[in-house]
PDB file of C-alpha atoms in Angstrom:
ATOM      1  CA  MET A   1     -27.738 -27.421 -15.567  1.00 38.00           C
ATOM      2  CA  THR A   2     -27.829 -31.105 -16.676  1.00 37.00           C
ATOM      3  CA  LYS A   3     -24.241 -30.900 -17.827  1.00 39.00           C
ATOM      4  CA  ALA A   4     -23.088 -29.562 -14.427  1.00 39.00           C
ATOM      5  CA  VAL A   5     -24.882 -32.406 -12.607  1.00 36.00           C
ATOM      6  CA  LYS A   6     -23.193 -35.007 -14.809  1.00 36.00           C
ATOM      7  CA  LYS A   7     -19.754 -33.496 -14.156  1.00 39.00           C
ATOM      8  CA  GLN A   8     -20.345 -33.545 -10.394  1.00 41.00           C
ATOM      9  CA  ALA A   9     -21.554 -37.145 -10.489  1.00 39.00           C
ATOM     10  CA  LEU A  10     -18.503 -38.158 -12.507  1.00 40.00           C
ATOM     11  CA  GLY A  11     -16.226 -36.525  -9.946  1.00 51.00           C
ATOM     12  CA  ARG A  12     -17.856 -38.422  -7.112  1.00 52.00           C
ATOM     13  CA  GLY A  13     -17.591 -41.703  -9.002  1.00 59.00           C
ATOM     14  CA  LEU A  14     -13.867 -41.220  -9.572  1.00 62.00           C
ATOM     15  CA  SER A  15     -13.441 -40.282  -5.927  1.00 62.00           C
ATOM     16  CA  ALA A  16     -14.928 -43.646  -4.950  1.00 62.00           C
ATOM     17  CA  LEU A  17     -12.542 -45.339  -7.400  1.00 59.00           C
ATOM     18  CA  LEU A  18      -9.536 -43.706  -5.732  1.00 64.00           C
ATOM     19  CA  LYS A  19     -10.686 -44.897  -2.282  1.00 64.00           C
ATOM     20  CA  ASP A  20     -10.690 -48.520  -3.429  1.00 60.00           C
ATOM     21  CA  PRO A  21      -7.380 -50.138  -2.232  1.00 59.00           C
ATOM     22  CA  GLU A  22      -7.435 -52.477  -5.239  1.00 59.00           C
ATOM     23  CA  ASN A  23      -7.301 -49.492  -7.580  1.00 61.00           C
ATOM     24  CA  ASP A  24      -4.551 -47.517  -5.857  1.00 62.00           C
ATOM     25  CA  ILE A  25      -3.065 -45.398  -8.636  1.00 62.00           C
ATOM     26  CA  ARG A  26       0.552 -44.372  -8.104  1.00 61.00           C
ATOM     27  CA  SER A  27       1.829 -43.665 -11.616  1.00 61.00           C
ATOM     28  CA  VAL A  28       0.429 -42.654 -14.992  1.00 57.00           C
ATOM     29  CA  SER A  29       0.980 -46.221 -16.236  1.00 59.00           C
ATOM     30  CA  ASP A  30      -1.295 -47.803 -13.594  1.00 63.00           C
ATOM     31  CA  LYS A  31      -4.694 -49.140 -14.595  1.00 62.00           C
ATOM     32  CA  GLY A  32      -7.347 -46.452 -14.432  1.00 59.00           C
ATOM     33  CA  ALA A  33      -4.818 -43.595 -14.249  1.00 61.00           C
ATOM     34  CA  ASP A  34      -6.153 -42.109 -17.477  1.00 61.00           C
ATOM     35  CA  LYS A  35      -9.594 -41.787 -15.821  1.00 62.00           C
ATOM     36  CA  VAL A  36      -8.166 -39.843 -12.902  1.00 62.00           C
ATOM     37  CA  VAL A  37      -5.251 -37.675 -14.027  1.00 62.00           C
ATOM     38  CA  GLY A  38      -6.486 -34.403 -15.525  1.00 60.00           C
ATOM     39  CA  ASN A  39     -10.093 -34.918 -14.415  1.00 70.00           C
ATOM     40  CA  ILE A  40     -12.050 -33.001 -11.791  1.00 78.00           C
ATOM     41  CA  ILE A  41     -12.602 -35.198  -8.739  1.00 83.00           C
ATOM     42  CA  GLU A  42     -14.434 -34.528  -5.457  1.00 88.00           C
ATOM     43  CA  LEU A  43     -11.838 -35.099  -2.721  1.00 89.00           C
ATOM     44  CA  GLU A  44     -12.320 -35.068   1.027  1.00 91.00           C
ATOM     45  CA  LEU A  45     -10.694 -32.017   2.616  1.00 94.00           C
ATOM     46  CA  ASP A  46      -9.177 -34.215   5.333  1.00 92.00           C
ATOM     47  CA  ALA A  47      -7.296 -36.193   2.668  1.00 91.00           C
ATOM     48  CA  ILE A  48      -5.428 -33.097   1.418  1.00 93.00           C
ATOM     49  CA  GLU A  49      -2.271 -31.800   3.076  1.00 91.00           C
ATOM     50  CA  ILE A  50      -0.791 -28.329   2.590  1.00 84.00           C
ATOM     51  CA  ASN A  51       2.039 -28.071   0.083  1.00 72.00           C
ATOM     52  CA  PRO A  52       5.373 -27.422   1.890  1.00 71.00           C
ATOM     53  CA  PHE A  53       6.585 -25.682  -1.286  1.00 62.00           C
ATOM     54  CA  GLN A  54       3.770 -23.116  -1.175  1.00 63.00           C
ATOM     55  CA  PRO A  55       5.378 -19.697  -1.786  1.00 58.00           C
ATOM     56  CA  ARG A  56       2.500 -17.734  -0.233  1.00 61.00           C
ATOM     57  CA  SER A  57       2.911 -16.929   3.444  1.00 59.00           C
ATOM     58  CA  ASN A  58       0.364 -14.133   3.967  1.00 66.00           C
ATOM     59  CA  PHE A  59      -3.361 -14.880   4.049  1.00 73.00           C
ATOM     60  CA  ASN A  60      -5.738 -12.009   4.731  1.00 78.00           C
ATOM     61  CA  GLU A  61      -8.368 -13.241   7.193  1.00 85.00           C
ATOM     62  CA  GLU A  62     -11.064 -10.853   5.962  1.00 86.00           C
ATOM     63  CA  SER A  63     -10.460 -11.887   2.359  1.00 84.00           C
ATOM     64  CA  LEU A  64     -10.648 -15.585   3.325  1.00 88.00           C
ATOM     65  CA  ASN A  65     -13.969 -15.042   5.101  1.00 90.00           C
ATOM     66  CA  GLU A  66     -15.357 -13.242   2.050  1.00 89.00           C
ATOM     67  CA  LEU A  67     -14.276 -16.152  -0.154  1.00 90.00           C
ATOM     68  CA  ALA A  68     -15.827 -18.610   2.327  1.00 92.00           C
ATOM     69  CA  THR A  69     -19.148 -16.744   2.088  1.00 92.00           C
ATOM     70  CA  SER A  70     -18.992 -16.923  -1.703  1.00 89.00           C
ATOM     71  CA  ILE A  71     -18.236 -20.655  -1.554  1.00 90.00           C
ATOM     72  CA  ARG A  72     -21.222 -21.287   0.740  1.00 90.00           C
ATOM     73  CA  GLU A  73     -23.493 -19.606  -1.793  1.00 87.00           C
ATOM     74  CA  LEU A  74     -21.959 -20.677  -5.119  1.00 84.00           C
ATOM     75  CA  GLY A  75     -19.600 -23.544  -4.332  1.00 86.00           C
ATOM     76  CA  VAL A  76     -15.945 -23.756  -5.421  1.00 87.00           C
ATOM     77  CA  ILE A  77     -15.928 -22.348  -8.963  1.00 79.00           C
ATOM     78  CA  GLN A  78     -12.286 -23.135  -9.796  1.00 81.00           C
ATOM     79  CA  PRO A  79     -10.961 -26.577  -8.742  1.00 85.00           C
ATOM     80  CA  ILE A  80      -7.726 -26.794  -6.777  1.00 87.00           C
ATOM     81  CA  THR A  81      -4.779 -28.862  -8.068  1.00 82.00           C
ATOM     82  CA  VAL A  82      -3.275 -31.709  -6.020  1.00 85.00           C
ATOM     83  CA  ARG A  83      -0.797 -34.519  -6.465  1.00 82.00           C
ATOM     84  CA  LYS A  84      -1.331 -38.039  -5.177  1.00 80.00           C
ATOM     85  CA  VAL A  85       1.295 -38.998  -2.587  1.00 79.00           C
ATOM     86  CA  ASP A  86      -0.237 -42.126  -1.009  1.00 79.00           C
ATOM     87  CA  PHE A  87      -3.466 -44.087  -0.800  1.00 79.00           C
ATOM     88  CA  ASN A  88      -6.292 -41.576  -0.350  1.00 79.00           C
ATOM     89  CA  ASN A  89      -3.678 -38.941   0.520  1.00 84.00           C
ATOM     90  CA  TYR A  90      -3.001 -35.844  -1.580  1.00 87.00           C
ATOM     91  CA  GLN A  91      -0.751 -32.819  -1.429  1.00 87.00           C
ATOM     92  CA  LEU A  92      -1.858 -29.383  -2.549  1.00 88.00           C
ATOM     93  CA  ILE A  93      -0.103 -27.906  -5.580  1.00 80.00           C
ATOM     94  CA  SER A  94      -2.180 -24.757  -5.971  1.00 78.00           C
ATOM     95  CA  GLY A  95      -5.362 -23.293  -4.492  1.00 83.00           C
ATOM     96  CA  GLU A  96      -4.549 -22.904  -0.789  1.00 86.00           C
ATOM     97  CA  ARG A  97      -6.911 -19.926  -0.394  1.00 86.00           C
ATOM     98  CA  ARG A  98      -9.779 -21.981  -1.832  1.00 90.00           C
ATOM     99  CA  LEU A  99      -8.849 -24.912   0.429  1.00 92.00           C
ATOM    100  CA  ARG A 100      -8.716 -22.749   3.560  1.00 91.00           C
ATOM    101  CA  ALA A 101     -11.939 -20.921   2.680  1.00 93.00           C
ATOM    102  CA  SER A 102     -13.709 -24.225   2.006  1.00 94.00           C
ATOM    103  CA  LYS A 103     -12.813 -25.395   5.504  1.00 94.00           C
ATOM    104  CA  ILE A 104     -14.141 -22.138   6.951  1.00 94.00           C
ATOM    105  CA  ALA A 105     -17.321 -22.617   4.918  1.00 94.00           C
ATOM    106  CA  GLY A 106     -17.779 -26.059   6.498  1.00 94.00           C
ATOM    107  CA  LEU A 107     -17.368 -28.096   3.293  1.00 94.00           C
ATOM    108  CA  LYS A 108     -16.355 -31.747   3.551  1.00 92.00           C
ATOM    109  CA  THR A 109     -15.155 -32.157  -0.049  1.00 92.00           C
ATOM    110  CA  ILE A 110     -13.651 -29.936  -2.731  1.00 93.00           C
ATOM    111  CA  PRO A 111     -13.301 -30.328  -6.539  1.00 90.00           C
ATOM    112  CA  ALA A 112      -9.689 -30.997  -7.518  1.00 88.00           C
ATOM    113  CA  TYR A 113      -7.491 -31.801 -10.477  1.00 82.00           C
ATOM    114  CA  VAL A 114      -5.299 -34.799  -9.620  1.00 81.00           C
ATOM    115  CA  ARG A 115      -1.689 -34.865 -10.801  1.00 77.00           C
ATOM    116  CA  ILE A 116       1.038 -37.451 -10.283  1.00 71.00           C
ATOM    117  CA  ALA A 117       4.320 -35.633  -9.793  1.00 61.00           C
ATOM    118  CA  ASP A 118       7.626 -35.940  -7.943  1.00 61.00           C
ATOM    119  CA  ASP A 119       8.780 -33.277  -5.482  1.00 59.00           C
ATOM    120  CA  ASN A 120      10.682 -31.249  -8.085  1.00 66.00           C
ATOM    121  CA  GLU A 121       7.743 -31.229 -10.479  1.00 68.00           C
ATOM    122  CA  SER A 122       5.433 -30.327  -7.601  1.00 63.00           C
ATOM    123  CA  LEU A 123       7.661 -27.415  -6.618  1.00 65.00           C
ATOM    124  CA  VAL A 124       7.830 -26.097 -10.174  1.00 74.00           C
ATOM    125  CA  MET A 125       4.070 -26.413 -10.645  1.00 72.00           C
ATOM    126  CA  ALA A 126       3.316 -24.750  -7.309  1.00 69.00           C
ATOM    127  CA  LEU A 127       5.703 -21.869  -7.913  1.00 72.00           C
ATOM    128  CA  VAL A 128       4.755 -21.279 -11.545  1.00 76.00           C
ATOM    129  CA  GLU A 129       1.005 -21.431 -10.875  1.00 73.00           C
ATOM    130  CA  ASN A 130       1.291 -19.099  -7.900  1.00 69.00           C
ATOM    131  CA  ILE A 131       3.480 -16.603  -9.769  1.00 75.00           C
ATOM    132  CA  GLN A 132       0.632 -16.268 -12.283  1.00 73.00           C
ATOM    133  CA  ARG A 133      -1.792 -15.133  -9.557  1.00 68.00           C
ATOM    134  CA  HIS A 134      -2.550 -11.440  -9.115  1.00 63.00           C
ATOM    135  CA  ASP A 135      -2.773 -11.406  -5.321  1.00 69.00           C
ATOM    136  CA  LEU A 136       0.814 -12.346  -4.486  1.00 78.00           C
ATOM    137  CA  ASP A 137       2.887  -9.420  -3.241  1.00 87.00           C
ATOM    138  CA  PRO A 138       6.098  -8.518  -5.163  1.00 90.00           C
ATOM    139  CA  ILE A 139       8.403 -10.039  -2.548  1.00 90.00           C
ATOM    140  CA  GLU A 140       6.530 -13.371  -2.606  1.00 86.00           C
ATOM    141  CA  ILE A 141       6.894 -13.402  -6.402  1.00 87.00           C
ATOM    142  CA  ALA A 142      10.596 -12.547  -6.131  1.00 89.00           C
ATOM    143  CA  LEU A 143      11.139 -15.350  -3.585  1.00 84.00           C
ATOM    144  CA  SER A 144       9.329 -17.775  -5.909  1.00 81.00           C
ATOM    145  CA  TYR A 145      11.659 -16.848  -8.768  1.00 85.00           C
ATOM    146  CA  GLN A 146      14.664 -17.229  -6.475  1.00 84.00           C
ATOM    147  CA  ARG A 147      13.527 -20.712  -5.398  1.00 77.00           C
ATOM    148  CA  LEU A 148      13.228 -21.768  -9.037  1.00 79.00           C
ATOM    149  CA  ILE A 149      16.839 -20.658  -9.471  1.00 79.00           C
ATOM    150  CA  ASP A 150      18.196 -22.183  -6.248  1.00 74.00           C
ATOM    151  CA  GLU A 151      16.249 -25.435  -6.049  1.00 67.00           C
ATOM    152  CA  ILE A 152      15.448 -26.286  -9.667  1.00 72.00           C
ATOM    153  CA  GLN A 153      18.451 -24.541 -11.263  1.00 76.00           C
ATOM    154  CA  LEU A 154      16.299 -22.755 -13.828  1.00 79.00           C
ATOM    155  CA  THR A 155      17.924 -19.848 -15.642  1.00 82.00           C
ATOM    156  CA  GLN A 156      16.086 -16.544 -16.043  1.00 83.00           C
ATOM    157  CA  GLU A 157      15.620 -17.431 -19.714  1.00 86.00           C
ATOM    158  CA  GLN A 158      14.023 -20.784 -18.810  1.00 83.00           C
ATOM    159  CA  MET A 159      11.803 -19.084 -16.213  1.00 82.00           C
ATOM    160  CA  SER A 160      10.728 -16.578 -18.849  1.00 84.00           C
ATOM    161  CA  ASP A 161       9.493 -19.475 -20.999  1.00 84.00           C
ATOM    162  CA  ARG A 162       7.756 -21.238 -18.088  1.00 79.00           C
ATOM    163  CA  VAL A 163       5.875 -18.266 -16.631  1.00 79.00           C
ATOM    164  CA  GLY A 164       5.368 -16.203 -19.777  1.00 81.00           C
ATOM    165  CA  LYS A 165       7.139 -13.140 -18.398  1.00 84.00           C
ATOM    166  CA  LYS A 166       9.898 -11.073 -19.973  1.00 89.00           C
ATOM    167  CA  ARG A 167      13.378 -11.790 -18.660  1.00 89.00           C
ATOM    168  CA  SER A 168      13.720  -8.111 -17.676  1.00 91.00           C
ATOM    169  CA  THR A 169      10.528  -8.391 -15.591  1.00 90.00           C
ATOM    170  CA  ILE A 170      11.931 -11.406 -13.742  1.00 90.00           C
ATOM    171  CA  ALA A 171      15.218  -9.572 -13.164  1.00 91.00           C
ATOM    172  CA  ASN A 172      13.369  -6.568 -11.700  1.00 92.00           C
ATOM    173  CA  TYR A 173      11.569  -8.795  -9.180  1.00 92.00           C
ATOM    174  CA  LEU A 174      14.791 -10.572  -8.192  1.00 92.00           C
ATOM    175  CA  ARG A 175      16.545  -7.248  -7.581  1.00 93.00           C
ATOM    176  CA  LEU A 176      14.004  -6.476  -4.837  1.00 94.00           C
ATOM    177  CA  LEU A 177      15.658  -9.173  -2.722  1.00 91.00           C
ATOM    178  CA  LYS A 178      18.733  -6.920  -2.473  1.00 91.00           C
ATOM    179  CA  LEU A 179      16.718  -4.405  -0.465  1.00 92.00           C
ATOM    180  CA  ASP A 180      17.147  -4.195   3.297  1.00 89.00           C
ATOM    181  CA  PRO A 181      14.781  -6.710   5.008  1.00 88.00           C
ATOM    182  CA  VAL A 182      12.918  -3.822   6.677  1.00 89.00           C
ATOM    183  CA  ILE A 183      12.081  -2.400   3.246  1.00 93.00           C
ATOM    184  CA  GLN A 184      11.088  -5.826   1.896  1.00 90.00           C
ATOM    185  CA  THR A 185       8.647  -6.099   4.795  1.00 89.00           C
ATOM    186  CA  GLY A 186       7.347  -2.629   3.944  1.00 91.00           C
ATOM    187  CA  ILE A 187       6.582  -3.757   0.391  1.00 93.00           C
ATOM    188  CA  ARG A 188       4.850  -6.913   1.635  1.00 88.00           C
ATOM    189  CA  ASP A 189       2.737  -4.915   4.081  1.00 87.00           C
ATOM    190  CA  GLY A 190       1.811  -2.330   1.447  1.00 90.00           C
ATOM    191  CA  PHE A 191       3.568   0.670   3.005  1.00 93.00           C
ATOM    192  CA  ILE A 192       5.439   1.237  -0.269  1.00 94.00           C
ATOM    193  CA  THR A 193       5.056  -0.125  -3.786  1.00 94.00           C
ATOM    194  CA  MET A 194       7.354  -2.139  -6.001  1.00 94.00           C
ATOM    195  CA  GLY A 195       8.055   1.119  -7.865  1.00 94.00           C
ATOM    196  CA  HIS A 196       9.404   2.673  -4.673  1.00 95.00           C
ATOM    197  CA  GLY A 197      11.513  -0.413  -4.081  1.00 95.00           C
ATOM    198  CA  ARG A 198      12.960  -0.323  -7.597  1.00 94.00           C
ATOM    199  CA  ALA A 199      14.041   3.293  -7.006  1.00 94.00           C
ATOM    200  CA  ILE A 200      15.628   2.564  -3.616  1.00 95.00           C
ATOM    201  CA  ILE A 201      17.522  -0.489  -4.913  1.00 93.00           C
ATOM    202  CA  ASN A 202      19.826   1.863  -6.821  1.00 90.00           C
ATOM    203  CA  ILE A 203      21.392   2.711  -3.442  1.00 91.00           C
ATOM    204  CA  GLU A 204      23.794   0.053  -2.180  1.00 87.00           C
ATOM    205  CA  ASP A 205      24.189   1.313   1.399  1.00 88.00           C
ATOM    206  CA  HIS A 206      21.446  -0.301   3.524  1.00 88.00           C
ATOM    207  CA  ASP A 207      21.492   2.464   6.141  1.00 88.00           C
ATOM    208  CA  ALA A 208      20.845   5.014   3.406  1.00 89.00           C
ATOM    209  CA  GLN A 209      18.136   2.741   1.973  1.00 91.00           C
ATOM    210  CA  THR A 210      16.267   2.607   5.271  1.00 90.00           C
ATOM    211  CA  ALA A 211      16.665   6.361   5.818  1.00 90.00           C
ATOM    212  CA  ILE A 212      14.994   7.033   2.463  1.00 92.00           C
ATOM    213  CA  TYR A 213      12.354   4.355   3.140  1.00 93.00           C
ATOM    214  CA  GLN A 214      11.402   6.056   6.417  1.00 92.00           C
ATOM    215  CA  LYS A 215      11.149   9.372   4.597  1.00 91.00           C
ATOM    216  CA  ILE A 216       8.867   7.855   1.937  1.00 93.00           C
ATOM    217  CA  VAL A 217       6.522   6.464   4.579  1.00 92.00           C
ATOM    218  CA  SER A 218       6.491   9.514   6.864  1.00 91.00           C
ATOM    219  CA  GLN A 219       5.987  12.000   4.017  1.00 91.00           C
ATOM    220  CA  ASN A 220       3.865   9.749   1.779  1.00 91.00           C
ATOM    221  CA  LEU A 221       6.233  10.335  -1.152  1.00 92.00           C
ATOM    222  CA  SER A 222       5.271   9.212  -4.654  1.00 93.00           C
ATOM    223  CA  VAL A 223       7.495   7.001  -6.795  1.00 93.00           C
ATOM    224  CA  ARG A 224       8.575  10.072  -8.789  1.00 92.00           C
ATOM    225  CA  ASP A 225       9.451  11.922  -5.568  1.00 91.00           C
ATOM    226  CA  THR A 226      11.456   8.899  -4.449  1.00 93.00           C
ATOM    227  CA  GLU A 227      13.351   8.739  -7.732  1.00 92.00           C
ATOM    228  CA  ALA A 228      14.251  12.437  -7.347  1.00 90.00           C
ATOM    229  CA  LEU A 229      15.336  11.832  -3.750  1.00 90.00           C
ATOM    230  CA  VAL A 230      17.562   8.929  -4.799  1.00 91.00           C
ATOM    231  CA  LYS A 231      19.042  10.993  -7.617  1.00 88.00           C
ATOM    232  CA  SER A 232      19.886  13.832  -5.220  1.00 86.00           C
ATOM    233  CA  TYR A 233      21.483  11.357  -2.854  1.00 86.00           C
ATOM    234  CA  GLN A 234      23.592   9.849  -5.640  1.00 83.00           C
ATOM    235  CA  GLU A 235      24.668  13.304  -6.799  1.00 80.00           C
ATOM    236  CA  GLY A 236      25.981  13.913  -3.300  1.00 75.00           C
ATOM    237  CA  LEU A 237      28.212  10.830  -3.601  1.00 72.00           C
ATOM    238  CA  LYS A 238      30.078  12.047  -6.677  1.00 65.00           C
ATOM    239  CA  PRO A 239      33.768  12.725  -5.930  1.00 56.00           C
ATOM    240  CA  LYS A 240      34.766  16.377  -5.596  1.00 50.00           C
ATOM    241  CA  SER A 241      38.161  18.045  -5.701  1.00 45.00           C
ATOM    242  CA  ILE A 242      39.367  18.780  -2.170  1.00 41.00           C
ATOM    243  CA  SER A 243      41.098  22.118  -1.634  1.00 42.00           C
ATOM    244  CA  LYS A 244      43.014  23.377   1.396  1.00 41.00           C
ATOM    245  CA  GLY A 245      40.758  23.907   4.375  1.00 38.00           C
ATOM    246  CA  LYS A 246      38.145  21.469   3.059  1.00 42.00           C
ATOM    247  CA  GLU A 247      39.564  18.235   4.365  1.00 43.00           C
ATOM    248  CA  THR A 248      36.978  15.800   5.790  1.00 50.00           C
ATOM    249  CA  ASN A 249      39.456  13.666   7.741  1.00 52.00           C
ATOM    250  CA  GLY A 250      37.816  11.699  10.492  1.00 55.00           C
ATOM    251  CA  LEU A 251      34.373  11.661   8.904  1.00 61.00           C
ATOM    252  CA  SER A 252      33.221   8.354   7.504  1.00 58.00           C
ATOM    253  CA  ASP A 253      31.662   8.161   4.048  1.00 67.00           C
ATOM    254  CA  GLU A 254      28.771   6.287   5.650  1.00 67.00           C
ATOM    255  CA  GLY A 255      28.042   9.225   7.941  1.00 73.00           C
ATOM    256  CA  LYS A 256      28.073  11.731   5.087  1.00 75.00           C
ATOM    257  CA  ASN A 257      25.929   9.432   2.974  1.00 76.00           C
ATOM    258  CA  ARG A 258      23.321   9.131   5.707  1.00 77.00           C
ATOM    259  CA  ILE A 259      23.131  12.917   6.039  1.00 79.00           C
ATOM    260  CA  ALA A 260      22.684  13.264   2.277  1.00 78.00           C
ATOM    261  CA  ALA A 261      20.023  10.543   2.281  1.00 77.00           C
ATOM    262  CA  PHE A 262      18.176  12.169   5.180  1.00 78.00           C
ATOM    263  CA  PHE A 263      17.942  15.580   3.542  1.00 77.00           C
ATOM    264  CA  GLY A 264      17.624  14.246  -0.001  1.00 76.00           C
ATOM    265  CA  ALA A 265      20.091  16.859  -1.159  1.00 74.00           C
ATOM    266  CA  LYS A 266      23.670  17.268  -2.303  1.00 73.00           C
ATOM    267  CA  VAL A 267      25.067  18.013   1.161  1.00 78.00           C
ATOM    268  CA  ASP A 268      28.525  19.575   1.385  1.00 78.00           C
ATOM    269  CA  VAL A 269      30.676  18.737   4.413  1.00 79.00           C
ATOM    270  CA  LYS A 270      33.835  20.745   5.149  1.00 79.00           C
ATOM    271  CA  VAL A 271      36.265  20.104   7.982  1.00 77.00           C
ATOM    272  CA  ALA A 272      39.225  22.310   8.867  1.00 75.00           C
ATOM    273  CA  ALA A 273      42.547  21.061  10.178  1.00 70.00           C
ATOM    274  CA  ASN A 274      41.517  21.818  13.769  1.00 70.00           C
ATOM    275  CA  GLY A 275      38.516  19.475  13.461  1.00 73.00           C
ATOM    276  CA  LYS A 276      35.891  22.195  13.184  1.00 78.00           C
ATOM    277  CA  GLY A 277      33.625  22.224  10.178  1.00 81.00           C
ATOM    278  CA  LYS A 278      30.277  23.007   8.658  1.00 82.00           C
ATOM    279  CA  ILE A 279      27.503  21.286   6.740  1.00 83.00           C
ATOM    280  CA  THR A 280      25.923  23.070   3.789  1.00 84.00           C
ATOM    281  CA  ILE A 281      22.458  21.973   2.689  1.00 83.00           C
ATOM    282  CA  PRO A 282      21.479  23.519  -0.679  1.00 81.00           C
ATOM    283  CA  PHE A 283      17.851  23.923  -1.784  1.00 79.00           C
ATOM    284  CA  GLN A 284      16.388  24.475  -5.230  1.00 77.00           C
ATOM    285  CA  SER A 285      13.223  26.417  -4.455  1.00 77.00           C
ATOM    286  CA  GLN A 286      10.981  27.743  -1.707  1.00 79.00           C
ATOM    287  CA  GLU A 287       9.151  24.412  -1.772  1.00 77.00           C
ATOM    288  CA  ASP A 288      12.419  22.533  -1.391  1.00 76.00           C
ATOM    289  CA  PHE A 289      13.414  24.848   1.493  1.00 80.00           C
ATOM    290  CA  ASN A 290      10.110  24.143   3.258  1.00 77.00           C
ATOM    291  CA  ARG A 291      10.680  20.409   2.758  1.00 79.00           C
ATOM    292  CA  ILE A 292      14.085  20.625   4.491  1.00 78.00           C
ATOM    293  CA  LEU A 293      12.637  22.812   7.234  1.00 79.00           C
ATOM    294  CA  GLN A 294       9.927  20.219   7.852  1.00 76.00           C
ATOM    295  CA  LEU A 295      12.608  17.554   8.240  1.00 76.00           C
ATOM    296  CA  LEU A 296      14.421  19.628  10.851  1.00 74.00           C
ATOM    297  CA  ASN A 297      11.185  20.173  12.778  1.00 71.00           C
ATOM    298  CA  ALA A 298      10.191  16.483  12.691  1.00 60.00           C
TER     299      ALA A 298
END
């Protein structure tokens, strides 16, 4: 208990030091910088601005209120991290949920680690620290990786070293950004998982992607079911020898692909010279037949 009181008192003392214009610390070489940088300091909430590089965009209101209740009872357990940008003015690097919840809880100050960093360093720190969190959705993580590539020019190998993730893991997240935006939103909102997304990404046609996505949601398909559906769709795309009377002139590949994606089966389309034709939908079992029948009745 005594130790905790001393730490809190120290933080308040350093906070007073930072509010003294004669001790305005702007770089690590300034007098007194060693007492501030890396220490926990009580900062006024009004002196902290939100980080424009923050990768998180979704904040669950119920979750924030629960955190605010916890903060009222126990205080802020884990300090936020900020960088000093001007006299008594700081920019958040990480900890936006704690900052928001502290405001809801009615706090005036919050414990913070103070860093001195330029914009690039701030971006890297914000992205790397947020990637490590468990409550970011897969698309937010993927966008964070993409920003490190686009804005900091980090390679996947360099990112692997910075965030402690395998290069293949990073690549899997980045591939999610190739999904149709509707499906990306579905992952962010929790309608489907990253596993579903990784299965769908093997289909290049976005119309076929969304058709399968809608099927996953409406039928509550598992990842394994989705993988089987994608496999069936891809089997239907394999080139076949075309004999007389089986010409498909006038039918676009996109149209045939969408039919195959809808039924999740290797659909056969035949068109005669006079323009008439037929669609054959094979099934593998009684269960598969019932699945197709349910689609037709939907």
